PDB file of C-alpha atoms in Angstrom:
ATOM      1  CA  UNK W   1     -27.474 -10.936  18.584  1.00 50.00           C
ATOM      2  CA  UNK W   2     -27.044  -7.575  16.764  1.00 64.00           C
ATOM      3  CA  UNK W   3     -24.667  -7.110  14.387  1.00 70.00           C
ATOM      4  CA  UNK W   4     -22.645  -3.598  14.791  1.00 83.00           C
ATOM      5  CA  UNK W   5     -20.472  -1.456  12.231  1.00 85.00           C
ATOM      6  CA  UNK W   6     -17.777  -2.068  15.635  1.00 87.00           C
ATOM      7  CA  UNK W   7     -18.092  -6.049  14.531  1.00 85.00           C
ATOM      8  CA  UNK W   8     -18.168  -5.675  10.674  1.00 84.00           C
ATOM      9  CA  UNK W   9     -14.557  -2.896  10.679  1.00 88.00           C
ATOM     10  CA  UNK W  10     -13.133  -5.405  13.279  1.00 87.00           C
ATOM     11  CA  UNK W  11     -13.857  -8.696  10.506  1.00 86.00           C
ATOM     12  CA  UNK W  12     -12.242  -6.718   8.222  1.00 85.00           C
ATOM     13  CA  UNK W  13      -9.142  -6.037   9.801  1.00 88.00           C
ATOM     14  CA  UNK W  14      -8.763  -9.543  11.062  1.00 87.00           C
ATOM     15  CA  UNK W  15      -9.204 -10.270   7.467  1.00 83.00           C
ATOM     16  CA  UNK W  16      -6.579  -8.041   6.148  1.00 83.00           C
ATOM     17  CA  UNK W  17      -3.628 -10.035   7.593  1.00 84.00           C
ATOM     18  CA  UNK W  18      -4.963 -12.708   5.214  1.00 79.00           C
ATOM     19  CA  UNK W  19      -4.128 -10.068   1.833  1.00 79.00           C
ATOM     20  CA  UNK W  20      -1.284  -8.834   3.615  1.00 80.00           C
ATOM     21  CA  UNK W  21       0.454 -12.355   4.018  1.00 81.00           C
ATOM     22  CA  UNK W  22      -0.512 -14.162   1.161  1.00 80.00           C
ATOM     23  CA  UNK W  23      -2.084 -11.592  -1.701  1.00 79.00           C
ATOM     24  CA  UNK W  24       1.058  -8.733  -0.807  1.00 80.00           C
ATOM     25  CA  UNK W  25       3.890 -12.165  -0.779  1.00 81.00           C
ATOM     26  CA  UNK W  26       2.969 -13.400  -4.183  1.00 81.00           C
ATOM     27  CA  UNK W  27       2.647 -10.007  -6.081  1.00 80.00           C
ATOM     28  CA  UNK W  28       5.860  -9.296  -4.405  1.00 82.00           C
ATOM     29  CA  UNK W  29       7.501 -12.214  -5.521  1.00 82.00           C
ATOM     30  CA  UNK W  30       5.817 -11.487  -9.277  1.00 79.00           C
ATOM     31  CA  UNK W  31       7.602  -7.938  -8.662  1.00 79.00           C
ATOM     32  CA  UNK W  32      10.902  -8.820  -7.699  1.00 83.00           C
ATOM     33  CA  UNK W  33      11.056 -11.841 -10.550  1.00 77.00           C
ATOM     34  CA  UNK W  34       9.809  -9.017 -13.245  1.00 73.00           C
ATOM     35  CA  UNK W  35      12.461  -6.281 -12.282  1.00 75.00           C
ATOM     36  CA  UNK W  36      15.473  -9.286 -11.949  1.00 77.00           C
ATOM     37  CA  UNK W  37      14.553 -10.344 -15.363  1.00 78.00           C
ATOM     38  CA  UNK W  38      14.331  -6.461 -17.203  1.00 76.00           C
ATOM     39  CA  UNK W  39      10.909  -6.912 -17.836  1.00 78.00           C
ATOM     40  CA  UNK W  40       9.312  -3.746 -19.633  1.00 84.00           C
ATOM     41  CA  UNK W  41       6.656  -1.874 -18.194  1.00 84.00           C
ATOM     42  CA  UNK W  42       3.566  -3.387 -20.061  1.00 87.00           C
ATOM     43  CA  UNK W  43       4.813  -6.631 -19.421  1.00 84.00           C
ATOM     44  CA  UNK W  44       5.029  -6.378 -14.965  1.00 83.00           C
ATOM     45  CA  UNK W  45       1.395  -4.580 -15.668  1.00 87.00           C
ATOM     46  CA  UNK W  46       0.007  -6.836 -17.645  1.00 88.00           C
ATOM     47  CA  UNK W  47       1.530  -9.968 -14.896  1.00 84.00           C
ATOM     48  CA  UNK W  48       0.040  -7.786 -12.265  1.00 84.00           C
ATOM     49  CA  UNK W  49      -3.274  -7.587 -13.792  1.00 90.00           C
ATOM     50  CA  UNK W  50      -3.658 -11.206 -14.652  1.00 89.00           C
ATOM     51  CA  UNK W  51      -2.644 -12.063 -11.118  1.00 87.00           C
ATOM     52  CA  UNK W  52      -5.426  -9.807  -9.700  1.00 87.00           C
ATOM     53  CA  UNK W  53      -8.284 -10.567 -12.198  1.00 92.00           C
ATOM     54  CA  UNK W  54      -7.871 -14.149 -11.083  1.00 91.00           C
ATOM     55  CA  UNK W  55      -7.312 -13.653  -7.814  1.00 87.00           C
ATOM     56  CA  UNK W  56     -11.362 -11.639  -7.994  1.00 92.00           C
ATOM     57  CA  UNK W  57     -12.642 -14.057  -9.693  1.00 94.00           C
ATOM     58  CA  UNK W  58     -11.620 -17.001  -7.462  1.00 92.00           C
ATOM     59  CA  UNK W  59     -12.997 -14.988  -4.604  1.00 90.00           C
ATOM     60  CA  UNK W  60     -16.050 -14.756  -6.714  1.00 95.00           C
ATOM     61  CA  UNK W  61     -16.549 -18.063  -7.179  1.00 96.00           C
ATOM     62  CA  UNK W  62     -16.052 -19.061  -3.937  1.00 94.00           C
ATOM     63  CA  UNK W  63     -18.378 -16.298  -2.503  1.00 92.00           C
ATOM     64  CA  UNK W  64     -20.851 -17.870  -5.476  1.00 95.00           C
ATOM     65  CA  UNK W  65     -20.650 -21.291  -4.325  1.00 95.00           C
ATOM     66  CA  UNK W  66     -20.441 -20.678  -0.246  1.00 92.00           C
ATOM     67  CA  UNK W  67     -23.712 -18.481  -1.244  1.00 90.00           C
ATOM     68  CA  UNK W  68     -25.818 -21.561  -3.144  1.00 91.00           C
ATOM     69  CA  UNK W  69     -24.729 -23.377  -0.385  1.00 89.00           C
ATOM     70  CA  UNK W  70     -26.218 -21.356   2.315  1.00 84.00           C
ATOM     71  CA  UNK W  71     -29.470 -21.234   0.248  1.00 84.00           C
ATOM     72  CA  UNK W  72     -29.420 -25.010  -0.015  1.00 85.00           C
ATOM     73  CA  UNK W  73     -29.670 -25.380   3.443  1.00 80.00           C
ATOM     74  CA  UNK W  74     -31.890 -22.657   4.273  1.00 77.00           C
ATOM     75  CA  UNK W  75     -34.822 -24.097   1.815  1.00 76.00           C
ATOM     76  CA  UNK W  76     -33.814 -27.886   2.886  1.00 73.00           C
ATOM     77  CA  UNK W  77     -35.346 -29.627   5.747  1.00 69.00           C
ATOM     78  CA  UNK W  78     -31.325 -29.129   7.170  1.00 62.00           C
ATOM     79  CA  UNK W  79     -32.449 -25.163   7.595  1.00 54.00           C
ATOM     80  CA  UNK W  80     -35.145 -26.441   9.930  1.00 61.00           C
ATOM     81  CA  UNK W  81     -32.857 -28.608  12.240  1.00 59.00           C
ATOM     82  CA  UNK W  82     -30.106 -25.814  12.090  1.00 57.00           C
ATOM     83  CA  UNK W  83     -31.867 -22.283  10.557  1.00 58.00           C
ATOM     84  CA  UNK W  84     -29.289 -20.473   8.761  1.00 55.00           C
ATOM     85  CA  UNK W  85     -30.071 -16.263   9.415  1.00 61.00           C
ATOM     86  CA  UNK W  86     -32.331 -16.005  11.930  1.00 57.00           C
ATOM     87  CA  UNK W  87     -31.344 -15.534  15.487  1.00 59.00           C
ATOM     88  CA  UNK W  88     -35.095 -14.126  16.602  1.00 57.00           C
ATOM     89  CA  UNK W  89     -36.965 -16.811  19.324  1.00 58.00           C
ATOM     90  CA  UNK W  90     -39.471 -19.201  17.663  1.00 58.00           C
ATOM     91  CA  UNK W  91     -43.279 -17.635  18.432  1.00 56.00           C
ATOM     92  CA  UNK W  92     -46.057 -19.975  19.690  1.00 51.00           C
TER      93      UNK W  92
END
C-alpha cells in the first residue's frame, strides 16, 4: 500500500475538525471569560499562552509514549505475530 501526499492532506483535514471543535471551544471560552472580567492585555496573552504550551506538550507526550509503544512491539516477539511498518510480502 503506498502512501500518497492525496492521503497525508486528506488526514489532516479530517484531523482539523478535532482543533476546530475542541482546541478553538476552549480558547474561546478562555476569551470570552478574559474580556467579561476586564482582563488587561498581558494577562488574556499570558492565559492564551499557558493554554497552548500545555496543550503542545500533552500532544508531545502522547506522540512520545504512542512512539515507545510502537517500538516495543516492533522489537518484541508481538512485532513478529503482527509487524508494525512493513506492508512488503515476506521473501522465501
Amino acid at each position: 500500500m503506498e502512501f500518497s501526499y492525496l492521503a497525508a492532506f486528506m488526514i489532516g483535514l479530517l484531523g482539523s475538525t478535532h482543533c476546530l471543535g475542541m482546541c478553538g471551544g476552549i480558547v474561546s471560552v478562555l476569551n470570552v471569560e478574559n474580556r467579561q472580567n476586564a482582563r488587561s492585555a498581558a494577562t488574556v496573552l499570558r492565559s492564551n499562552l499557558s493554554y497552548n504550551a500545555g496543550r503542545i506538550t500533552s500532544y508531545a507526550l502522547a506522540g512520545a509514549l504512542v512512539g515507545l509503544l510502537g517500538a516495543l512491539v516492533s522489537h518484541s516477539t508481538l512485532g513478529t505475530i503482527a509487524p508494525v511498518g512493513d506492508c512488503s510480502p515476506a521473501s522465501s
